[in-house]
Short mmCIF file of C-alpha atoms and ligand atoms in Angstrom, two decimals:
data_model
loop_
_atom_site.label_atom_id
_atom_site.label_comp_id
_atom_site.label_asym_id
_atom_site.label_seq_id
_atom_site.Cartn_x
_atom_site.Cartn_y
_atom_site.Cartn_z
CA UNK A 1190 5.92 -1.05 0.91
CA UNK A 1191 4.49 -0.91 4.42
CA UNK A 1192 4.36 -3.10 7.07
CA UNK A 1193 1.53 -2.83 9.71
CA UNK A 1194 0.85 -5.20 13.09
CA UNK A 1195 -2.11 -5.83 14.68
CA UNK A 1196 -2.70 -8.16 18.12
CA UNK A 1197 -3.33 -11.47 15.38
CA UNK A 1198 -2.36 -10.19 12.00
CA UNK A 1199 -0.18 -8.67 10.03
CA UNK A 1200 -0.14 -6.53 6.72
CA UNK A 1201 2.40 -6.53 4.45
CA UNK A 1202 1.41 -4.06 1.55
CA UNK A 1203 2.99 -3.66 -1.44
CA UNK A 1204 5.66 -6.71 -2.39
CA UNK A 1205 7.73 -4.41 -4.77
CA UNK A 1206 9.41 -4.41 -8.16
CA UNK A 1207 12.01 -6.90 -7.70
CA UNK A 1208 11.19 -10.45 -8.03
CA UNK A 1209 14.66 -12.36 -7.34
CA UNK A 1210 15.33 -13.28 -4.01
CA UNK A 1211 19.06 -12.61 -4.36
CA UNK A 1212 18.68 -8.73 -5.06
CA UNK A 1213 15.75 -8.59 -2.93
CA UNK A 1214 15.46 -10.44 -0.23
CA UNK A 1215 11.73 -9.31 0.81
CA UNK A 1216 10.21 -12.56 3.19
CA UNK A 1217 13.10 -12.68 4.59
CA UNK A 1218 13.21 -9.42 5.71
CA UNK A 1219 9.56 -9.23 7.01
CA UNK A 1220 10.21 -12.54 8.73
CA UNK A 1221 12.71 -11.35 10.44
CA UNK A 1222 10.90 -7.92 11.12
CA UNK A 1223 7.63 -10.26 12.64
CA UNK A 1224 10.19 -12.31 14.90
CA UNK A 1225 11.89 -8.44 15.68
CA UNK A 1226 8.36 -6.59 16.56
CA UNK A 1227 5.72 -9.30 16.87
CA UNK A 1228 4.69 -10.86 20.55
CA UNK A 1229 4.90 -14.08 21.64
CA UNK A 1230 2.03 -15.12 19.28
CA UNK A 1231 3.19 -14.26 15.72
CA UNK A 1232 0.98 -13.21 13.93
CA UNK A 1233 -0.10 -14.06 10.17
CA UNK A 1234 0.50 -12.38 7.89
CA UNK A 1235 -1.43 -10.78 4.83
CA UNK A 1236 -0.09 -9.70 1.43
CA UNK A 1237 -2.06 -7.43 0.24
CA UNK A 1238 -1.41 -4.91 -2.72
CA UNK A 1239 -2.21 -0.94 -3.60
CA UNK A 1240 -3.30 -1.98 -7.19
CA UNK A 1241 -2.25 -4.46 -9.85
CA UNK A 1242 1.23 -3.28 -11.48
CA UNK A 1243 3.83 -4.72 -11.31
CA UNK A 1244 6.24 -2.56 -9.43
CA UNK A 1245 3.99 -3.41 -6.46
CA UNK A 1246 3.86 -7.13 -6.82
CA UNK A 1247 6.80 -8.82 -8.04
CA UNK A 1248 7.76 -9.77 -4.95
CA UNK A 1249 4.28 -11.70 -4.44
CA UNK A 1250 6.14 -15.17 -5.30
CA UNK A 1251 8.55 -15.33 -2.54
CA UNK A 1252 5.50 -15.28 0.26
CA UNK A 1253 3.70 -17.77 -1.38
CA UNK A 1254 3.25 -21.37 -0.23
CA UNK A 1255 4.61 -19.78 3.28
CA UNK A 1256 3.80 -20.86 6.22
CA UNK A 1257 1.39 -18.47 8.12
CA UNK A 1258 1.06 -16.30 5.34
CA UNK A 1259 -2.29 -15.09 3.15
CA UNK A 1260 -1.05 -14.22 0.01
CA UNK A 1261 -4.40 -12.25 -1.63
CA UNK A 1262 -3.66 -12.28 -5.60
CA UNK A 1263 -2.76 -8.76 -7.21
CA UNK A 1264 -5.71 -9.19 -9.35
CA UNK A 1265 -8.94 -6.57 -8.99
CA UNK A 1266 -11.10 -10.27 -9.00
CA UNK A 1267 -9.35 -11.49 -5.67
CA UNK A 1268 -8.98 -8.54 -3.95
CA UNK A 1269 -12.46 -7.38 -4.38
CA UNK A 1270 -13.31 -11.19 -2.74
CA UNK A 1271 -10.84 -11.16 -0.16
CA UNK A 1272 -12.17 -7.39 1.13
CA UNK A 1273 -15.56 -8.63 0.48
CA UNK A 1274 -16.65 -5.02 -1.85
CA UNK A 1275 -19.80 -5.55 -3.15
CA UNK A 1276 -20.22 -2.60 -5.30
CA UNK A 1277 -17.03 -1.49 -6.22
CA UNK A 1278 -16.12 1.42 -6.68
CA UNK A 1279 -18.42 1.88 -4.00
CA UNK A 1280 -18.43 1.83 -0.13
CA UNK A 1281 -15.48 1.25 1.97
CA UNK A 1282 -14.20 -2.26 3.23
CA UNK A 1283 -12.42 -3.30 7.09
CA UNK A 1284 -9.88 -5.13 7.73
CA UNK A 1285 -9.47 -5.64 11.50
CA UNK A 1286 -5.44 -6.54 12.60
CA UNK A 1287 -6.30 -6.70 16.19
CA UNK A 1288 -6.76 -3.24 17.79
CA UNK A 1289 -5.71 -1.87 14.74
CA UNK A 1290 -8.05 -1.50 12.27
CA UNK A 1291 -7.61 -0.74 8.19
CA UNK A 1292 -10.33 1.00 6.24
CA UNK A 1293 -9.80 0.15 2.64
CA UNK A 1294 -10.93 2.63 0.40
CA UNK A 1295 -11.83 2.29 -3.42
CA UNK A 1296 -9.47 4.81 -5.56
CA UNK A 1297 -9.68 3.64 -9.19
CA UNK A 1298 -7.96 5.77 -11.75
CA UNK A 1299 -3.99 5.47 -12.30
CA UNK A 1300 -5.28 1.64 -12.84
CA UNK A 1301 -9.35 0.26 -12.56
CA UNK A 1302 -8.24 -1.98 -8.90
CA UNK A 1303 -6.53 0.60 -6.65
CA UNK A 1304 -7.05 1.14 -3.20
CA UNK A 1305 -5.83 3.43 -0.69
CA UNK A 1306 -5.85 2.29 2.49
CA UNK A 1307 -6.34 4.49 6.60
CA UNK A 1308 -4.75 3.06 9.35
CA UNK A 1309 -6.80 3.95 12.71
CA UNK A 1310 -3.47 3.52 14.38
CA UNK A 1311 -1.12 5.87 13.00
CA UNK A 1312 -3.83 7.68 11.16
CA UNK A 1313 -1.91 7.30 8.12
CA UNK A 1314 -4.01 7.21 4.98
CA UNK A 1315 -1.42 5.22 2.49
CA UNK A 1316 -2.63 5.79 -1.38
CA UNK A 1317 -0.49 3.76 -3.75
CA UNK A 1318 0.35 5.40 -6.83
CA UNK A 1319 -3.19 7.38 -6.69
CA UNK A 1320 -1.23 10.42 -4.81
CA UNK A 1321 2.08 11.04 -4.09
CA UNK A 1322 4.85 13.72 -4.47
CA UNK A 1323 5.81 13.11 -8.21
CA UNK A 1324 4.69 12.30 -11.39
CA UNK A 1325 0.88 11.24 -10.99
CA UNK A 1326 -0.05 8.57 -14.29
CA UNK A 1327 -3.55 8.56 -14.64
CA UNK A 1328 -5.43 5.78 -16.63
CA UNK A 1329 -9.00 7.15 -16.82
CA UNK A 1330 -9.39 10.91 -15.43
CA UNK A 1331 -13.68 10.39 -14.61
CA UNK A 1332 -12.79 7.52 -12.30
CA UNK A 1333 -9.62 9.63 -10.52
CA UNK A 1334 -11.78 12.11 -10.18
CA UNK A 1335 -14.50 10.55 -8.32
CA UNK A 1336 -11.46 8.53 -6.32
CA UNK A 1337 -9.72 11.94 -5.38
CA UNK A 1338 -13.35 13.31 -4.44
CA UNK A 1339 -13.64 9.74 -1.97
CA UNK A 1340 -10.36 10.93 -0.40
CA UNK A 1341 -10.88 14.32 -0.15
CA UNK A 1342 -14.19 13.62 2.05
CA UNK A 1343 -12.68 10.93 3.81
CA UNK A 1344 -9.94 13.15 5.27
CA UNK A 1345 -12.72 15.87 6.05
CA UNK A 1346 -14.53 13.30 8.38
CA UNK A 1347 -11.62 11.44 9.34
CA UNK A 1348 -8.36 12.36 11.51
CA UNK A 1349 -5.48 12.15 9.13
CA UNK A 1350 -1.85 12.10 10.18
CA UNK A 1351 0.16 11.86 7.14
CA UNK A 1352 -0.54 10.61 3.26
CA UNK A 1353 1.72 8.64 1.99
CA UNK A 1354 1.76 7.26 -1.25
CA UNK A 1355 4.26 4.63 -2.73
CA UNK A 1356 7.24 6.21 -4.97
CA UNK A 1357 9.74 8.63 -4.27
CA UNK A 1358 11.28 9.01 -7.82
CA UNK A 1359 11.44 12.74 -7.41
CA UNK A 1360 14.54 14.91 -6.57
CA UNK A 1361 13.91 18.23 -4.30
CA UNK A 1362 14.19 20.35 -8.00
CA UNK A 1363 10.99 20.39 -9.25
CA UNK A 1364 10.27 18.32 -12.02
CA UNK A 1365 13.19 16.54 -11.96
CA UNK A 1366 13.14 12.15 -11.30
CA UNK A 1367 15.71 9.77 -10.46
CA UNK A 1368 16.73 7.31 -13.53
CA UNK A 1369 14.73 3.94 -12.86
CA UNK A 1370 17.49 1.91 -11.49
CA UNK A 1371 18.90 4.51 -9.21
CA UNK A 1372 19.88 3.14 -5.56
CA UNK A 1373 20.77 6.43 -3.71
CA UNK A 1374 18.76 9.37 -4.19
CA UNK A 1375 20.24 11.64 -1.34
CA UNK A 1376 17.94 14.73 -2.68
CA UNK A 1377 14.60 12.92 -2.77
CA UNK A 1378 11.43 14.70 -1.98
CA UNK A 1379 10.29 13.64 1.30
CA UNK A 1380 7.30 11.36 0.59
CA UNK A 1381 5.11 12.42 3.38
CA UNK A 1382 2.87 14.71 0.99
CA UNK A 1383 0.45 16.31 4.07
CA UNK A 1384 0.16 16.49 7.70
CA UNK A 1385 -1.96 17.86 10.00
CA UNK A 1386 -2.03 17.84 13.63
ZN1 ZN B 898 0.92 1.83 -10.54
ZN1 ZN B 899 3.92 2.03 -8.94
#
């Protein structure tokens, strides 16, 4: 999960795989993180989500019905409204934070609504579960394709930091993963996958 601020708004993407509150107490952690970082203003905040499975938005129900808080549905549907793509898989949608500005990016592939998203700030380009260092699952290999092509010219035309994707299941052996359920994984691969300067 990753939590960008802007001037106005905040983005909060990625809500996790834990829905109960009392294992995983995710508002109140970002609350406390907006009253922690924000300015005087605080800004509202956006839920937003790499793609729509579960492990990145079962955490969706504790933001919603919150005060100062967009919660944009995991669904392809309400993303594709809420980012205003009009020919999906095409083109690239903006999402302005306040000085900080996201470019959302169409990557289809591991599943039909994923996006990867740049952050002109940090010039991180975050990818979901599109790319990252592990075990890649890919739902239909044309549209991947064409999604890893997107990236692969957007970091030739664009200044990229650091891609970061959102699992870190692998140890430092190759092909080895932590059991789903482990809570300290002291030989995890680092998940920054690239950097340039
Ligand atoms: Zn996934
Ligand atoms: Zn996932």
């Amino acid at each position: 999960m990753y939590l960008l601020f802007g001037k106005q708004k905040a983005v909060l993407l990625d809500t996790g795989a834990t829905k109960r509150t009392e294992d995983f107490p995710l508002y109140k952690t970002v609350e406390s993180l907006i009253k922690k970082f924000a300015g005087i203003e605080k800004p509202e905040l956006f839920v937003i989500h790499s793609h729509y499975h579960t492990d990145h938005y079962a955490g969706d129900s504790q933001f919603s019905g919150k005060q100062n808080v967009t919660l944009v549905e995991p669904t392809g549907a309400a993303m594709r409204e809420f980012f205003a793509f009009e020919q999906w898989p095409n083109g690239e949608a903006y999402f302005d934070l306040g000085d900080r500005n996201l470019t959302i990016i169409p990557t289809p592939g591991h599943q039909e609504d994923a996006i990867s998203l740049y952050d002109s700030q940090t010039k991180w380009l975050l990818t979901g579960d599109t790319i990252y260092p592990g075990y890649v699952h890919v739902k239909n290999w044309s549209e991947y394709t064409k999604s890893i092509a997107r990236l692969d010219e957007f970091v030739t035309t664009h200044e990229v930091s650091a891609v970061l994707g959102a699992h870190v299941e692998t140890t430092t052996t190759p092909g080895e993963i932590y059991p789903i359920g482990t809570i300290y994984q002291p030989d995890e691969v680092p998940l920054l996958l690239a950097s340039k300067k």
